[in-house]
Structures are given as C-alpha cells and as structure tokens.
Coordinates of C-alpha atoms and ligand atoms in Angstrom, one line a residue:
M1 CA 0.0 0.0 0.0
T2 CA 1.4 3.4 -0.9
E3 CA 2.1 5.8 1.9
M4 CA -0.4 8.7 2.1
R5 CA 1.0 12.2 1.5
T6 CA 0.9 14.7 4.4
L7 CA -0.1 18.3 3.7
K8 CA 0.8 20.9 6.2
V9 CA -2.1 23.2 7.2
A10 CA -1.3 26.6 8.9
L11 CA -4.2 28.1 10.8
L12 CA -4.2 31.9 11.3
G13 CA -6.6 32.8 14.1
C14 CA -8.2 30.7 16.8
G15 CA -11.3 32.6 17.7
N16 CA -15.0 31.6 17.2
V17 CA -14.3 29.9 13.9
G18 CA -10.6 29.0 14.0
A19 CA -10.9 27.1 17.3
Q20 CA -13.7 24.9 15.7
V21 CA -11.6 24.3 12.6
A22 CA -8.7 23.2 14.7
R23 CA -10.9 20.9 16.7
I24 CA -12.4 19.2 13.6
L25 CA -8.9 18.9 12.0
L26 CA -7.6 17.1 15.1
E27 CA -10.8 15.1 16.0
D28 CA -11.7 13.9 12.5
A29 CA -8.2 13.5 11.1
D30 CA -8.7 9.9 9.8
A31 CA -12.0 10.7 8.1
L32 CA -10.7 13.8 6.5
A33 CA -7.6 11.9 5.3
A34 CA -9.8 9.3 3.7
R35 CA -11.9 11.9 1.9
T36 CA -8.9 13.9 0.8
G37 CA -6.4 11.3 -0.1
A38 CA -3.8 13.0 2.1
R39 CA -3.3 13.6 5.8
L40 CA -4.1 17.2 6.8
Q41 CA -1.5 18.0 9.5
L42 CA -2.3 21.1 11.5
S43 CA 1.3 22.5 11.6
G44 CA 0.5 25.5 13.8
I45 CA -2.0 28.1 14.9
A46 CA -1.0 31.8 14.8
V47 CA -2.7 34.0 17.4
R48 CA -2.0 37.4 19.1
N49 CA -1.8 35.9 22.6
V50 CA -0.7 32.2 22.9
N51 CA -2.0 32.1 26.5
S52 CA -5.6 33.2 25.9
R53 CA -8.3 30.8 27.0
R54 CA -9.8 29.0 24.0
D55 CA -13.3 27.6 23.4
V56 CA -11.8 24.1 22.8
E57 CA -8.8 22.4 24.3
L58 CA -5.9 22.3 21.9
P59 CA -2.3 21.2 22.2
Q60 CA -0.4 24.3 23.6
E61 CA 2.7 23.5 21.4
L62 CA 0.6 24.3 18.2
F63 CA 0.3 28.0 19.2
T64 CA 2.6 30.7 17.9
T65 CA 2.7 34.5 17.4
D66 CA 5.0 34.1 14.4
A67 CA 2.4 33.8 11.6
D68 CA 4.9 34.7 8.9
T69 CA 7.2 31.7 9.5
L70 CA 4.1 29.4 9.9
V71 CA 2.7 30.5 6.5
K72 CA 6.0 30.1 4.7
D73 CA 6.2 26.4 5.6
A74 CA 2.6 25.4 4.7
D75 CA 0.9 23.7 1.8
L76 CA -2.5 25.1 2.8
V77 CA -3.2 28.3 4.8
I78 CA -6.5 29.0 6.6
E79 CA -6.9 32.7 7.4
L80 CA -9.5 33.3 10.2
M81 CA -8.0 36.3 11.9
G82 CA -10.3 38.8 10.3
G83 CA -9.5 42.5 9.5
I84 CA -7.4 43.8 6.7
E85 CA -3.8 43.7 8.0
P86 CA -1.9 41.5 8.7
A87 CA -4.4 39.1 7.1
R88 CA -3.8 40.5 3.6
S89 CA 0.0 40.4 3.7
L90 CA -0.1 36.9 5.1
I91 CA -2.4 35.7 2.4
V92 CA -0.2 37.3 -0.3
T93 CA 2.9 35.6 1.3
A94 CA 1.1 32.2 1.3
I95 CA 0.1 32.6 -2.3
R96 CA 3.5 33.6 -3.5
N97 CA 4.9 30.6 -1.6
G98 CA 2.6 28.3 -3.6
A99 CA 0.2 27.5 -0.7
C100 CA -3.6 27.3 -1.4
V101 CA -5.5 29.7 0.9
V102 CA -8.9 29.4 2.5
T103 CA -10.4 32.5 4.2
G104 CA -13.7 33.6 5.7
N105 CA -12.7 37.3 5.6
K106 CA -15.5 39.1 3.7
A107 CA -14.3 42.5 4.7
L108 CA -10.9 41.8 3.2
L109 CA -12.3 40.3 0.0
A110 CA -14.8 43.1 -0.5
Q111 CA -11.9 45.6 -0.2
D112 CA -9.0 43.8 -1.9
G113 CA -10.6 40.7 -3.5
P114 CA -9.6 41.5 -7.1
S115 CA -5.9 42.0 -6.3
L116 CA -5.9 38.8 -4.2
Y117 CA -7.6 36.8 -7.0
E118 CA -5.0 38.1 -9.4
E119 CA -2.2 37.0 -7.1
G120 CA -3.8 33.5 -6.9
D121 CA -4.2 33.3 -10.7
K122 CA -0.6 34.4 -11.3
A123 CA 0.8 31.9 -8.8
G124 CA -1.6 29.1 -10.0
V125 CA -2.9 28.5 -6.5
Q126 CA -6.5 28.4 -5.2
L127 CA -8.1 31.1 -3.0
S128 CA -11.4 29.8 -1.6
Y129 CA -13.8 31.7 0.6
E130 CA -17.1 29.8 1.0
A131 CA -17.3 30.9 4.7
A132 CA -17.2 34.6 3.7
V133 CA -20.9 34.6 2.5
A134 CA -23.7 33.2 4.5
G135 CA -21.6 31.1 7.0
A136 CA -22.4 27.5 6.8
I137 CA -24.5 27.7 3.6
P138 CA -22.8 26.1 0.6
I139 CA -23.6 29.0 -1.9
L140 CA -20.4 30.0 -3.6
R141 CA -19.5 26.6 -4.9
P142 CA -23.0 26.0 -6.3
I143 CA -22.9 29.4 -8.0
R144 CA -19.4 28.8 -9.4
D145 CA -19.6 25.1 -10.2
S146 CA -23.1 23.7 -10.2
L147 CA -24.5 26.7 -12.1
S148 CA -21.6 27.2 -14.4
G149 CA -23.6 25.8 -17.3
D150 CA -26.4 28.2 -16.7
R151 CA -27.0 31.9 -16.7
I152 CA -27.9 33.5 -13.4
T153 CA -30.2 36.5 -13.8
R154 CA -30.9 37.5 -10.2
V155 CA -29.7 36.8 -6.7
L156 CA -31.6 37.9 -3.6
G157 CA -29.9 37.1 -0.3
I158 CA -30.6 37.5 3.4
V159 CA -26.9 37.4 4.3
N160 CA -26.8 39.2 7.6
G161 CA -28.3 37.3 10.6
T162 CA -28.2 40.2 13.0
T163 CA -30.4 42.4 10.8
N164 CA -32.7 39.5 10.0
Y165 CA -33.1 38.8 13.7
I166 CA -33.9 42.5 14.4
L167 CA -36.5 42.8 11.6
D168 CA -38.0 39.5 12.6
Q169 CA -38.4 40.7 16.2
M170 CA -40.0 44.0 15.0
D171 CA -42.4 42.0 12.8
T172 CA -43.4 39.4 15.4
T173 CA -43.5 41.7 18.5
G174 CA -44.2 45.1 17.1
A175 CA -41.0 46.4 18.8
Q176 CA -39.2 49.5 17.7
F177 CA -35.8 49.2 16.0
A178 CA -33.9 50.3 19.1
D179 CA -35.6 47.8 21.4
A180 CA -35.1 44.9 18.9
L181 CA -31.4 45.9 18.6
A182 CA -31.0 45.9 22.4
E183 CA -32.5 42.4 22.5
A184 CA -30.2 41.2 19.7
Q185 CA -27.2 42.6 21.7
R186 CA -28.4 40.9 24.9
L187 CA -28.6 37.6 23.1
G188 CA -25.2 38.0 21.4
Y189 CA -26.6 38.3 17.9
A190 CA -25.4 41.9 17.6
E191 CA -22.1 43.4 18.6
A192 CA -21.7 46.3 21.0
D193 CA -20.9 48.4 18.0
P194 CA -23.6 47.2 15.5
T195 CA -22.8 49.7 12.7
A196 CA -21.4 47.2 10.2
D197 CA -24.5 45.0 10.5
V198 CA -27.3 47.5 10.9
E199 CA -26.0 50.0 8.3
G200 CA -25.7 47.1 5.7
H201 CA -21.9 47.2 5.3
D202 CA -21.5 43.5 6.1
A203 CA -24.2 42.6 3.7
A204 CA -22.7 44.9 1.0
A205 CA -19.3 43.1 1.3
K206 CA -21.2 39.8 0.7
A207 CA -23.3 41.3 -2.2
A208 CA -20.0 42.3 -4.0
I209 CA -18.8 38.7 -3.7
L210 CA -22.1 37.1 -4.8
A211 CA -22.4 39.5 -7.8
S212 CA -18.8 38.9 -8.9
L213 CA -19.3 35.1 -9.0
S214 CA -22.8 35.1 -10.3
F215 CA -22.1 37.5 -13.3
H216 CA -18.4 36.4 -14.0
S217 CA -17.2 39.9 -13.5
R218 CA -15.5 41.8 -10.7
F219 CA -17.5 44.0 -8.4
A220 CA -16.0 45.8 -5.4
L221 CA -17.7 47.4 -2.3
E222 CA -17.8 50.8 -4.0
N223 CA -20.1 49.2 -6.7
V224 CA -22.7 48.3 -4.1
H225 CA -25.4 50.8 -3.2
C226 CA -26.0 50.3 0.5
E227 CA -28.8 51.3 2.9
G228 CA -29.2 49.8 6.4
I229 CA -32.2 49.2 8.6
S230 CA -31.8 51.8 11.3
S231 CA -34.5 54.0 9.8
V232 CA -37.1 51.2 9.5
S233 CA -39.8 52.1 12.0
A234 CA -42.3 49.9 13.8
S235 CA -45.0 51.7 11.8
D236 CA -43.3 50.7 8.5
I237 CA -43.3 47.1 9.6
A238 CA -46.9 47.4 10.7
A239 CA -48.0 49.0 7.4
A240 CA -46.1 46.3 5.5
K241 CA -47.7 43.6 7.5
D242 CA -51.1 45.1 7.0
A243 CA -50.6 45.0 3.2
G244 CA -49.3 41.3 3.3
F245 CA -45.6 42.0 3.2
V246 CA -42.6 41.5 5.4
I247 CA -39.5 43.7 5.5
K248 CA -36.1 42.1 5.0
L249 CA -32.6 43.5 4.4
L250 CA -31.8 42.0 1.0
A251 CA -28.5 41.9 -0.8
I252 CA -29.5 42.0 -4.5
A253 CA -27.5 41.5 -7.7
E254 CA -29.4 41.5 -10.9
K255 CA -28.8 42.0 -14.6
L256 CA -30.6 45.0 -16.0
N257 CA -30.5 47.4 -18.9
D258 CA -30.0 51.1 -18.1
A259 CA -32.1 53.9 -19.6
D260 CA -29.8 53.8 -22.8
G261 CA -30.2 50.0 -23.1
N262 CA -26.7 49.2 -21.9
E263 CA -26.5 45.9 -20.0
G264 CA -25.1 45.9 -16.5
V265 CA -25.5 44.6 -13.0
S266 CA -27.3 46.4 -10.2
V267 CA -25.7 45.4 -6.9
R268 CA -27.5 46.8 -3.9
V269 CA -28.4 46.3 -0.2
H270 CA -31.5 47.8 1.2
P271 CA -34.6 47.1 3.4
T272 CA -37.1 45.5 1.0
L273 CA -40.8 44.6 1.2
L274 CA -41.4 41.0 0.2
P275 CA -44.8 39.3 -0.1
R276 CA -45.4 37.0 2.9
E277 CA -45.7 34.0 0.5
H278 CA -42.2 34.6 -1.0
P279 CA -39.7 31.8 0.2
L280 CA -37.4 34.4 1.7
A281 CA -40.2 35.8 3.9
A282 CA -40.1 32.5 5.8
V283 CA -36.5 33.0 6.9
R284 CA -36.8 33.8 10.6
G285 CA -34.5 34.8 13.4
A286 CA -30.7 35.0 12.7
F287 CA -30.9 32.5 9.7
N288 CA -29.6 33.3 6.3
A289 CA -30.9 32.3 2.8
V290 CA -29.9 33.0 -0.8
F291 CA -32.5 32.9 -3.5
I292 CA -31.2 32.5 -7.1
E293 CA -33.0 32.9 -10.4
A294 CA -31.2 31.3 -13.4
E295 CA -32.3 31.0 -17.0
N296 CA -32.5 27.2 -17.1
A297 CA -32.6 26.1 -13.5
G298 CA -35.3 28.5 -12.6
E299 CA -35.7 29.4 -8.9
L300 CA -33.4 27.9 -6.3
M301 CA -33.1 28.6 -2.6
F302 CA -30.2 27.9 -0.1
Y303 CA -31.0 28.2 3.6
G304 CA -29.0 27.7 6.8
Q305 CA -27.0 29.2 9.6
G306 CA -25.1 32.3 8.4
A307 CA -22.7 32.5 11.3
G308 CA -21.4 30.7 14.4
G309 CA -18.1 29.0 15.0
T310 CA -19.1 25.4 14.2
P311 CA -21.4 26.1 11.3
T312 CA -18.8 28.4 9.7
A313 CA -16.0 25.9 10.3
S314 CA -18.0 23.4 8.2
A315 CA -17.7 25.7 5.1
V316 CA -14.0 26.3 5.9
L317 CA -13.3 22.5 6.0
G318 CA -15.2 22.0 2.7
D319 CA -12.9 24.5 1.0
L320 CA -9.9 23.0 2.6
I321 CA -10.6 19.5 1.4
S322 CA -11.4 20.7 -2.1
A323 CA -8.1 22.6 -2.3
A324 CA -6.2 19.7 -0.7
R325 CA -7.7 17.2 -3.2
R326 CA -6.4 19.3 -6.0
L327 CA -2.9 19.3 -4.5
V328 CA -3.1 15.5 -4.3
L329 CA -4.5 15.0 -7.9
G330 CA -2.4 17.8 -9.5
G331 CA -3.7 20.0 -12.3
P332 CA -4.3 23.7 -12.5
A333 CA -6.0 25.6 -9.7
R334 CA -9.6 26.5 -10.2
T335 CA -9.8 30.2 -11.0
E336 CA -12.7 32.6 -11.0
T337 CA -14.0 33.4 -14.5
T338 CA -14.2 37.1 -15.2
T339 CA -15.2 36.9 -18.8
G340 CA -18.6 38.5 -18.2
H341 CA -17.2 42.0 -18.3
V342 CA -20.6 43.5 -17.3
P343 CA -20.3 46.8 -15.6
A344 CA -22.0 47.8 -12.3
L345 CA -25.0 50.1 -12.8
P346 CA -25.7 53.1 -10.6
I347 CA -28.6 52.8 -8.3
D348 CA -30.7 55.1 -10.6
A349 CA -30.9 52.3 -13.1
A350 CA -32.5 49.9 -10.6
V351 CA -36.1 49.0 -11.5
T352 CA -38.4 47.8 -8.7
S353 CA -41.8 48.4 -7.2
Y354 CA -42.0 50.8 -4.3
Y355 CA -43.9 51.3 -1.1
I356 CA -44.5 54.9 -0.2
G357 CA -46.0 56.2 3.1
L358 CA -47.5 59.7 3.1
D359 CA -49.0 61.8 5.8
V360 CA -51.6 63.9 4.0
A361 CA -54.3 66.5 4.7
D362 CA -57.7 65.0 5.1
Q363 CA -59.4 67.0 2.3
P364 CA -61.4 66.0 -0.7
G365 CA -59.5 65.7 -3.9
V366 CA -56.1 64.7 -2.3
L367 CA -56.1 61.2 -3.8
A368 CA -56.8 62.5 -7.3
K369 CA -54.0 65.1 -7.0
I370 CA -51.4 62.5 -5.9
A371 CA -52.5 59.9 -8.5
Q372 CA -52.2 62.5 -11.3
L373 CA -48.7 63.5 -10.1
F374 CA -47.6 59.9 -10.2
A375 CA -49.0 59.4 -13.6
E376 CA -47.2 62.6 -14.9
H377 CA -43.9 61.0 -13.8
G378 CA -44.6 57.7 -15.5
V379 CA -45.0 55.8 -12.2
S380 CA -48.1 53.7 -12.1
I381 CA -49.9 53.0 -8.8
E382 CA -50.9 49.4 -8.0
I383 CA -52.4 49.8 -4.6
M384 CA -53.4 53.0 -2.8
R385 CA -54.9 52.8 0.8
Q386 CA -56.0 55.6 3.1
T387 CA -56.4 55.4 6.8
I388 CA -57.9 58.3 8.8
H389 CA -56.5 59.1 12.3
R390 CA -58.2 61.5 14.7
D391 CA -56.2 63.1 17.5
T392 CA -58.4 62.7 20.5
E393 CA -57.1 65.9 22.2
S394 CA -57.1 68.3 19.3
N395 CA -59.9 66.5 17.5
V396 CA -57.9 67.2 14.3
E397 CA -58.1 64.5 11.6
S398 CA -55.1 63.5 9.5
A399 CA -54.8 60.8 6.8
E400 CA -52.1 58.3 6.2
L401 CA -51.7 57.2 2.6
R402 CA -49.9 54.0 1.6
I403 CA -49.0 53.5 -2.0
I404 CA -47.5 50.5 -3.7
T405 CA -46.3 51.2 -7.3
H406 CA -45.8 49.0 -10.3
R407 CA -42.2 48.5 -11.3
A408 CA -40.5 51.9 -12.0
S409 CA -37.0 53.1 -12.3
E410 CA -35.3 54.5 -9.2
A411 CA -34.8 57.8 -11.1
A412 CA -38.5 58.1 -12.0
L413 CA -39.5 57.2 -8.4
A414 CA -37.0 59.7 -6.9
A415 CA -38.4 62.5 -9.2
T416 CA -42.0 61.5 -8.2
V417 CA -41.2 61.6 -4.5
E418 CA -39.5 65.1 -4.8
A419 CA -42.6 66.4 -6.7
V420 CA -45.0 64.8 -4.1
K421 CA -43.2 66.7 -1.3
G422 CA -44.0 70.0 -3.1
L423 CA -47.8 69.4 -3.0
D424 CA -49.6 71.6 -0.5
V425 CA -51.8 68.6 0.6
I426 CA -48.7 66.6 1.8
N427 CA -47.6 67.0 5.4
S428 CA -44.7 64.5 5.1
V429 CA -43.3 61.5 3.2
T430 CA -43.1 59.0 6.1
S431 CA -41.3 56.2 4.2
V432 CA -40.0 55.1 0.8
L433 CA -39.1 51.4 0.6
R434 CA -38.4 49.1 -2.3
V435 CA -40.6 46.0 -3.0
E436 CA -39.4 42.7 -4.6
G437 CA -41.1 39.5 -5.4
V438 CA -44.4 40.9 -6.7
Ligands
LIG1 P1 -12.4 36.1 16.3 O1 -13.2 35.3 17.3 O2 -12.3 37.6 16.6 O3 -10.9 35.5 16.3 C1 -9.9 36.1 15.7 C2 -8.6 35.3 15.9 O4 -7.6 35.8 15.2 C3 -8.2 35.3 17.4 O5 -7.7 34.0 17.7 C4 -7.0 36.3 17.4 O6 -6.0 35.9 18.3 C5 -6.4 36.1 16.0 N1 -5.8 37.3 15.5 C6 -6.4 38.5 15.3 N2 -5.5 39.4 14.9 C7 -4.3 38.8 14.9 C8 -3.0 39.2 14.5 N3 -2.7 40.4 14.2 N4 -2.0 38.3 14.6 C9 -2.3 37.0 15.0 N5 -3.5 36.5 15.3 C10 -4.5 37.5 15.2 O7 -12.9 36.0 14.8 P2 -14.0 34.9 14.2 O8 -15.4 35.3 14.7 O9 -13.5 33.5 14.4 O10 -13.9 35.3 12.7 C11 -12.8 35.0 11.9 C12 -13.0 35.4 10.4 O11 -14.1 34.6 9.9 C13 -13.4 36.8 10.2 O12 -12.9 37.3 9.0 C14 -14.9 36.8 10.1 O13 -15.4 37.8 9.3 C15 -15.1 35.4 9.4 N6 -16.4 34.9 9.7 C16 -16.8 34.7 11.0 C17 -18.1 34.1 11.2 C18 -18.6 33.9 12.6 O14 -19.7 33.4 12.8 N7 -17.8 34.2 13.7 C19 -18.9 33.8 10.1 C20 -18.4 33.9 8.8 C21 -17.2 34.5 8.6 P3 -6.2 35.9 19.9 O15 -7.1 34.8 20.2 O16 -4.8 35.7 20.5 O17 -6.8 37.3 20.2

C-alpha cells in the first residue's frame, strides 16, 4: 500500500471559527484523510496571545505568534484572523509561496478581492472563501460550479443574521428598532458596535462577492449601493404587515439594462418589502438564505446558519478539502472566470416596485392630485390605501396614505417623491421602501 501524502495546514486565528476548525482537523483527522487522499496535518496556529483561553482544548505547542514563519512552511493556509492587516499580507505571502488559501474574511475580500484573486491566478494557487458569504450555507460553490452551465439572472440574499433577527423581532412583537437591537445585543446576535451590521456594510461586502461570482465579473464594495435598517420604523413594519408584506434586508444582484439600453448589473443592499408568501419571507431569526433565479434552473433557494463558530467551520473545511484534493491530484488551480465584463450600474438604473407612506391633509381631492402626479412622472400605482386618524385631544383629523407602485426606475421614483413633497396637501413623506417578489 502506498504511503499517504501529508499536507501541512497553517491556521491563522483561533477565535470563534478558528478554534472549531482546529478541533475538527484534530478530531476527524482519519475521516478527513480518507476523503482527501492525504493527511491534513495542523502544523501550527497563529494568534495574538498564545496564553488566551480557547473555546476548545488544543495542544499548547501548536500556538505561535510568528504567523509569517508558519505561513511560509505550509501547503495550505486557513486565514481566520479577520481584519485587513496582517491578514492581507499573510495571504499574499502564502500565495507567493505556492500555498492554497482558505479564508472567511469578507471585509478583506470586498476591499481587496480583485488583487488577491489576481495573485492567486498568477501563482496558480487556489483562493477559496465559501465561509465569507452566509456562513455554513454552501452557496459560492453551487454558483461557481453547479450553475456554471447556466446563466444567473438575479440573486436575492438574506446574508446578515443580525439584521434579520432585528427585523423578525420587529415583525413578530411590534418592537421599535432600538428595542429589537438591544434584545439582539443581549442575546449575542449583535455586537456592542452594531454599525457594520445595521447599516448594511457587512451585507454589502457579501453582495459584492455574490455579484462577482454570479455574473463572472469583478465588483467591489464601491459598486454596491448600500442602505441599512436603522431608519425602518415599527409603523413601516406594521404597514407592510397590513398589506401582506414582510420587511427584509436584502443583498440584491441582478442583470438590467440602463435607460440607454446598456446591459449591466445592479448590486445593492436595502430594506425590502417581500410578499409573505415569498420563500425568503419565511427566513426567521438569525438564519440566512440566498434565492437565485437562473435562466435554465429557474428558482433555487439555499438556507441555513449564516454565522457561528461550528457552522462556519463546516464551510472552511469543505474549501480546505477541495483545495487539498487538487494538491493530491495535481492539475491547474480553479480560477474565477471574469469573462462576463458586465459593468456595475448606478442605483438610478435599478427597477423595482416601491412602497410609499405619506402623511396627507384629510381633504377632498387629495387622492386624485397624488394619483395625477404619479401618472405625470410615469410611475403607475398598483395599490393606494388611506387610513384616517383622529387626534383625541385636538380633534384634528389626519390621513395616512400607503401606496404600492408597479415597477418603475429608481430615477423616476425619486423624481416623483420630490414632486410629491411639493404638493400643498402633503404633510410629510413618512417612508419610501423598495418592494421585490411581486
Ligand atoms: P475572532 O473570534 O475575533 O478570532 C480572531 C482570531 O484571530 C483570534 O484567535 C486572534 O488571536 C487572531 N488574531 C487577530 N488578529 C491577529 C493578529 N494580528 N495576529 C495573529 N492573530 C490574530 O474571529 P472569528 O469570529 O473567528 O472570525 C474569523 C473570520 O471569519 C473573520 O474574517 C470573520 O469575518 C469570518 N467569519 C466569521 C463568522 C462567525 O460566525 N464568527 C462567520 C463567517 C465568517 P487571539 O485569540 O490571541 O486574540
């Protein structure tokens, strides 16, 4: 029997995810070797402090603060430190030394992905990052491999568990955003500084990655239009519910033609109304899901845990074994195809339906005035509903108008909203939200 080859695996970072990756590598060594065709030997774990307490018990002699030396002596490098530096430099060193790299670092990929992919292509080594989008959910490999014979037309993703938890709490309990956020922080779903999650930055990084793979082009964070959920109010949620919708923070990448007929991809993250019967509406709590529309496959949905040490480690191990198998079998590294060359479109080119909430004077003729103004701007109204409120102290009546439009361009909608604000019968525009799935 021929001796099995041993591949050295350097692990950078031993936090939530890294500790679970180390545990699985050590506990399941025999099974992983059988599936890989080589033994995966954990050669060391680079951390900031070798004496920190870890979530799992690991041999102390594996720990080092000398990440550079560890990387230079590895066949495979797993980067789970997070942040930009030194993660970026260590990945570049690994690639230039011919090691395959697995990372879960969406922030780094969104910022520097294109230059890192080029480094990988030049060196003929594989850079894999399944864990960077939607944690445990196998989504990047299906897009890259399983759907490589198809044409993806649209991707809608719930790719941030924190914001999905907050919106779900607001939907089920009627809570205000601040209270739902505080609850998410108490339960550990949201960080003390929740900005990256609630302002949509984390989802935008993932949207750039999803769009790049789906449309065989390169999109960076600056190509993603991003709006978070901090301005979504309990009354927006209630109004959406009333009309049969749920509000989700969606990462969207879709092929469109701009006003001049040029093809491009709109990549955006924003709170979105979805009909309650849409499959993504059923994604509750901190779960993630990605819904894909492809020309031949039709509609597909991938669902699961978007974060957490052990679930995310599953995605890391999948990438590791795939890269290790290639080292065993030989042959060129799998590279990303970027032959699509479709440009990113500005947000003005996006075409969706809209929900608009208006606080209006309770006078005869108001509805007609508003409907006429929408028509003048080429935005057609699908549903218009009026609710009358009476202030019990002042006895003054006001009216709330909720409008859902047919599909219109962002530019046409923005011009309509500006014009509506100028009408004397309008007290305020209370919300403007995009609608998908209708
Ligand atoms: P974490 O718990 O903060 O752990 C980071 C680890 O990296 C720690 O062990 C830390 O060392 C080490 N480290 C940080 N800076 C270092 C430096 N300059 N030199 C050496 N070691 C350094 O992070 P995590 O939650 O496991 O996340 C790791 C990566 O996976 C991130 O890119 C994250 O975005 C991504 N990811 C995480 C999840 C998740 O659920 N957590 C899901 C998907 C993707 P010490 O222990 O000594 O401080």
